[in-house]
Short mmCIF file of C-alpha atoms in Angstrom, two decimals:
data_model
loop_
_atom_site.label_atom_id
_atom_site.label_comp_id
_atom_site.label_asym_id
_atom_site.label_seq_id
_atom_site.Cartn_x
_atom_site.Cartn_y
_atom_site.Cartn_z
CA MET A 541 12.92 217.34 -43.60
CA THR A 542 14.38 214.14 -42.13
CA ASN A 543 15.77 211.66 -44.65
CA ILE A 544 14.38 208.28 -43.55
CA MET A 545 16.92 206.48 -45.74
CA LEU A 546 19.99 208.17 -44.25
CA PRO A 547 21.93 205.97 -41.78
CA GLU A 548 23.71 207.44 -38.77
CA ALA A 549 27.02 206.42 -37.22
CA HIS A 550 26.93 204.61 -33.88
CA ARG A 551 29.87 203.41 -31.82
CA ILE A 552 30.41 199.72 -31.13
CA ILE A 553 30.64 199.32 -27.36
CA ARG A 554 31.22 195.58 -27.09
CA ILE A 555 31.67 192.53 -29.30
CA LEU A 556 30.78 189.12 -27.89
CA LYS A 557 31.71 185.93 -29.72
CA GLU A 558 28.72 183.58 -29.56
CA THR A 559 30.00 180.89 -31.97
CA GLU A 560 32.57 180.73 -34.75
CA ALA A 561 29.98 182.16 -37.14
CA GLU A 562 27.86 184.43 -34.92
CA TYR A 563 28.87 187.46 -32.88
CA THR A 564 26.78 189.87 -30.82
CA PHE A 565 27.54 193.55 -31.35
CA ARG A 566 26.52 196.03 -28.64
CA VAL A 567 26.05 199.45 -30.22
CA ALA A 568 25.50 202.82 -28.56
CA TYR A 569 21.89 203.95 -29.04
CA ASP A 570 19.65 206.18 -26.92
CA GLY A 571 16.34 205.79 -28.77
CA GLU A 572 13.37 203.56 -28.09
CA THR A 573 12.76 200.15 -29.63
CA LYS A 574 9.91 197.67 -29.44
CA HIS A 575 10.24 193.91 -29.04
CA GLY A 576 10.88 192.30 -32.42
CA GLN A 577 11.83 195.39 -34.39
CA PHE A 578 14.87 195.61 -36.66
CA PHE A 579 17.45 198.12 -37.91
CA GLN A 580 19.16 198.47 -41.25
CA LEU A 581 22.89 198.08 -40.56
CA SER A 582 25.42 199.23 -43.12
CA ILE A 583 29.00 199.95 -44.04
CA PRO A 584 29.47 202.69 -46.64
CA LYS A 585 30.31 201.37 -50.12
CA VAL A 586 29.86 197.79 -48.89
CA GLY A 587 26.17 197.21 -48.29
CA GLU A 588 23.19 197.22 -45.97
CA ALA A 589 21.05 194.53 -44.34
CA PRO A 590 18.13 194.20 -41.89
CA ILE A 591 19.13 192.85 -38.47
CA SER A 592 16.77 192.28 -35.55
CA VAL A 593 17.47 193.69 -32.13
CA SER A 594 18.63 190.82 -29.91
CA GLY A 595 19.21 192.87 -26.76
CA ARG A 596 18.75 196.33 -25.37
CA GLY A 597 19.65 198.34 -22.30
CA ASP A 598 20.40 201.81 -21.03
CA GLY A 599 22.16 203.55 -23.90
CA TYR A 600 22.61 200.56 -26.24
CA VAL A 601 21.06 197.96 -28.51
CA GLU A 602 22.52 194.59 -29.49
CA PHE A 603 22.55 192.71 -32.76
CA THR A 604 23.46 189.04 -33.12
CA ILE A 605 24.90 188.61 -36.59
CA ARG A 606 25.92 185.57 -38.62
CA ARG A 607 28.88 185.91 -40.98
CA VAL A 608 27.34 185.02 -44.34
CA GLY A 609 28.39 187.58 -46.95
CA ARG A 610 30.26 190.70 -47.90
CA LEU A 611 28.47 193.07 -45.49
CA THR A 612 28.62 190.79 -42.48
CA GLU A 613 32.25 189.99 -43.27
CA GLY A 614 32.89 193.73 -43.10
CA ILE A 615 31.03 194.08 -39.81
CA PHE A 616 33.02 191.20 -38.34
CA GLY A 617 36.15 193.12 -39.30
CA LEU A 618 35.18 196.01 -37.02
CA SER A 619 36.47 196.39 -33.48
CA GLU A 620 35.11 197.84 -30.25
CA GLY A 621 35.21 201.61 -30.58
CA ASN A 622 34.69 201.53 -34.34
CA VAL A 623 31.60 202.98 -35.98
CA LEU A 624 28.69 201.02 -37.44
CA PHE A 625 26.06 202.79 -39.52
CA MET A 626 22.39 202.12 -38.86
CA ARG A 627 18.90 203.44 -39.42
CA GLY A 628 15.65 202.49 -37.74
CA PRO A 629 14.03 200.97 -35.80
CA TYR A 630 11.56 199.58 -38.29
CA GLY A 631 8.74 197.11 -38.40
CA ASN A 632 5.83 195.71 -36.47
CA ALA A 633 6.54 194.38 -32.96
CA PHE A 634 5.41 191.48 -30.81
CA PRO A 635 2.19 192.48 -28.98
CA VAL A 636 3.79 192.05 -25.58
CA GLU A 637 0.89 193.77 -23.84
CA GLN A 638 -1.38 190.98 -25.12
CA PHE A 639 1.00 188.40 -23.68
CA GLU A 640 0.76 189.79 -20.16
CA ARG A 641 -1.30 187.86 -17.55
CA LYS A 642 -1.33 184.84 -19.86
CA ASN A 643 0.85 181.81 -20.54
CA LEU A 644 3.51 182.23 -23.21
CA VAL A 645 5.05 179.54 -25.41
CA VAL A 646 8.19 180.46 -27.37
CA ILE A 647 9.59 178.11 -30.02
CA CYS A 648 12.77 179.22 -31.76
CA GLY A 649 15.51 177.77 -33.91
CA GLY A 650 19.12 178.96 -34.13
CA THR A 651 19.43 182.71 -34.64
CA GLY A 652 15.64 182.82 -34.49
CA MET A 653 16.06 183.31 -30.77
CA ALA A 654 17.55 186.77 -31.40
CA PRO A 655 14.33 188.63 -32.33
CA VAL A 656 12.43 187.19 -29.36
CA LYS A 657 15.17 187.42 -26.74
CA THR A 658 14.17 190.88 -25.49
CA THR A 659 10.63 189.57 -24.97
CA LEU A 660 11.95 186.60 -22.99
CA ASN A 661 14.10 188.88 -20.88
CA TYR A 662 11.15 191.19 -20.29
CA PHE A 663 9.07 188.41 -18.78
CA TYR A 664 12.06 186.99 -16.92
CA ASP A 665 12.66 190.38 -15.29
CA ASN A 666 8.94 190.86 -14.59
CA PRO A 667 7.66 187.43 -13.54
CA SER A 668 4.53 188.79 -11.88
CA ILE A 669 3.01 190.07 -15.13
CA CYS A 670 3.00 186.72 -16.94
CA LYS A 671 1.91 183.22 -16.08
CA ASP A 672 4.09 180.26 -17.07
CA VAL A 673 6.59 180.65 -19.90
CA TYR A 674 7.51 177.61 -21.99
CA LEU A 675 10.63 177.85 -24.14
CA ILE A 676 11.74 175.35 -26.79
CA ALA A 677 15.04 176.36 -28.39
CA GLY A 678 16.77 174.25 -31.02
CA PHE A 679 20.24 174.44 -32.55
CA LYS A 680 22.08 172.50 -35.24
CA ASP A 681 24.74 171.16 -32.86
CA ILE A 682 26.54 172.07 -29.64
CA HIS A 683 28.89 174.37 -31.53
CA SER A 684 25.93 176.39 -32.83
CA VAL A 685 24.39 177.18 -29.45
CA LEU A 686 23.77 180.90 -28.89
CA PHE A 687 23.15 182.95 -25.75
CA THR A 688 24.43 180.33 -23.32
CA GLU A 689 24.17 182.64 -20.31
CA GLU A 690 20.55 183.48 -21.12
CA LEU A 691 19.70 179.82 -21.72
CA GLU A 692 21.00 178.97 -18.24
CA LYS A 693 19.14 181.91 -16.74
CA PHE A 694 15.85 181.10 -18.46
CA ALA A 695 16.05 177.48 -17.30
CA LYS A 696 15.84 178.67 -13.69
CA ARG A 697 12.47 180.39 -14.14
CA PHE A 698 10.87 179.08 -17.34
CA HIS A 699 9.85 175.60 -18.50
CA THR A 700 12.67 174.98 -20.96
CA THR A 701 13.54 172.37 -23.56
CA TYR A 702 16.84 172.81 -25.40
CA CYS A 703 17.60 170.48 -28.27
CA LEU A 704 20.17 169.73 -30.98
CA ASP A 705 19.14 168.50 -34.41
CA ASN A 706 21.02 165.21 -34.57
CA THR A 707 23.16 164.92 -31.45
CA GLU A 708 22.90 164.96 -27.68
CA ALA A 709 24.88 166.95 -25.12
CA GLU A 710 24.55 167.81 -21.47
CA GLY A 711 21.47 169.95 -21.02
CA PHE A 712 20.26 169.29 -24.58
CA ARG A 713 17.93 166.70 -26.03
CA LYS A 714 18.19 165.21 -29.51
CA GLY A 715 15.76 166.20 -32.25
CA PHE A 716 14.01 169.10 -33.88
CA VAL A 717 11.88 171.56 -31.93
CA THR A 718 8.72 170.11 -33.48
CA ALA A 719 9.33 166.83 -31.62
CA TYR A 720 8.77 168.53 -28.26
CA ILE A 721 5.72 170.67 -28.97
CA LYS A 722 3.51 167.76 -27.87
CA GLU A 723 4.94 168.16 -24.36
CA ILE A 724 3.46 171.66 -23.97
CA PRO A 725 0.23 171.32 -21.89
CA PHE A 726 -1.94 173.46 -24.16
CA ASP A 727 -5.09 171.70 -22.95
CA GLN A 728 -4.35 172.80 -19.37
CA MET A 729 -3.88 176.48 -20.16
CA GLU A 730 -6.78 178.90 -19.87
CA ASP A 731 -5.23 181.51 -22.11
CA TYR A 732 -1.91 181.67 -23.93
CA ASN A 733 0.05 182.91 -26.94
CA VAL A 734 2.68 181.13 -29.04
CA VAL A 735 5.70 182.84 -30.60
CA ILE A 736 7.63 180.96 -33.31
CA VAL A 737 10.83 182.34 -34.84
CA GLY A 738 13.38 180.60 -37.03
CA PRO A 739 13.90 179.44 -40.62
CA PRO A 740 10.67 179.54 -42.70
CA ALA A 741 10.27 175.76 -42.86
CA MET A 742 10.81 175.44 -39.11
CA MET A 743 8.17 178.11 -38.39
CA ARG A 744 5.68 176.55 -40.78
CA PHE A 745 5.98 173.01 -39.42
CA SER A 746 6.06 174.22 -35.81
CA ALA A 747 2.85 176.16 -36.37
CA ILE A 748 1.22 173.12 -38.00
CA GLU A 749 2.30 170.96 -35.06
CA CYS A 750 0.87 173.47 -32.58
CA MET A 751 -2.45 173.54 -34.43
CA LYS A 752 -2.53 169.72 -34.37
CA HIS A 753 -2.59 170.10 -30.59
CA GLY A 754 -5.51 172.47 -30.61
CA VAL A 755 -3.80 175.86 -30.91
CA ASP A 756 -5.82 178.41 -32.87
CA ALA A 757 -3.86 180.19 -35.62
CA GLY A 758 -4.86 183.51 -34.05
CA LYS A 759 -2.82 182.68 -30.96
CA ILE A 760 0.40 182.16 -32.96
CA TRP A 761 2.89 184.91 -33.83
CA VAL A 762 5.87 184.56 -36.17
CA SER A 763 8.68 186.82 -37.34
CA PHE A 764 10.60 186.63 -40.59
CA GLU A 765 12.84 189.02 -42.48
CA ARG A 766 11.95 187.96 -46.00
CA LYS A 767 14.08 189.72 -48.62
CA MET A 768 13.78 193.08 -46.91
CA SER A 769 15.90 195.82 -48.45
CA CYS A 770 14.72 199.42 -48.07
CA ALA A 771 12.66 198.82 -44.88
CA VAL A 772 10.19 201.57 -45.81
CA GLY A 773 8.00 199.91 -48.45
CA LYS A 774 9.56 201.58 -51.49
CA CYS A 775 11.68 198.95 -53.24
CA GLY A 776 9.17 196.07 -53.27
CA HIS A 777 11.73 193.32 -52.72
CA CYS A 778 9.88 191.93 -49.69
CA LYS A 779 6.39 192.21 -51.18
CA ILE A 780 4.22 189.09 -51.12
CA ASN A 781 1.00 189.70 -53.05
CA GLU A 782 -0.17 192.98 -51.49
CA THR A 783 1.83 192.66 -48.26
CA TYR A 784 5.06 194.53 -47.62
CA VAL A 785 6.93 192.47 -45.02
CA CYS A 786 9.05 195.44 -43.91
CA LEU A 787 5.96 197.55 -43.15
CA GLU A 788 3.42 195.02 -41.88
CA GLY A 789 6.03 192.69 -40.40
CA PRO A 790 8.42 191.28 -39.53
CA VAL A 791 6.01 190.15 -36.79
CA PHE A 792 2.78 188.64 -38.11
CA ASN A 793 -0.14 186.84 -36.60
CA TYR A 794 -0.24 183.38 -38.13
CA ARG A 795 -3.74 183.85 -39.51
CA LYS A 796 -2.08 186.11 -42.06
CA ALA A 797 1.42 184.63 -42.06
CA GLN A 798 0.26 181.16 -43.09
CA ASN A 799 -0.49 182.63 -46.53
CA LEU A 800 2.80 184.52 -46.81
CA PHE A 801 5.35 181.72 -46.79
CA ASP A 802 6.97 181.09 -50.17
#
């Protein structure tokens, strides 16, 4: 019998420095993943944490990780060729098939772009299967900007707005992502979906702003990794009322998610 809690060793192929605090780790992996799923990454005798897949390709997956504690400090101490332990993939995914042949609006903040980046790349690589894509991506400041190559690439094909919380820089506007939702022409779209990923407060207020402009909650999708630990619904750390975030999430339709925020 397979032990669903047993991590396996995978080799780190590449490490890309995104910012001083965030690196992207490319890890050898031959399995399948769905857009928005996560893995449990670990170092023996140090710890384990859920990390969303931020990229994938032939024979690898990528994780964009922020250095925030003992486990991530240990991961940042690894080098290309070293081994990282992981188990998964876990969780509900973005319903990409429902997004096809429609308009797509993506609103993300900081590392919130990581879980949705494979979806953005999917529609970038397959422009004929989606109508217009609108992307609003916000960061704290210019030193916090992630995925610069992808941001430049997306700007060539999508309708993009990139912003910084309190400053301006070339290619970036000043303000929070919520300030630019009013510029999305929802009233001119026949059919669309909205994906919002970022800190809980950012997702909540972005969803509220979208609904002020006529967006039905059923058209909004969010993703959040709230206190997930075991990833298989056994420990109860992520449970909100009767909902296990690790099993029913991390991707939720907002009709349900609006009652799950703490």
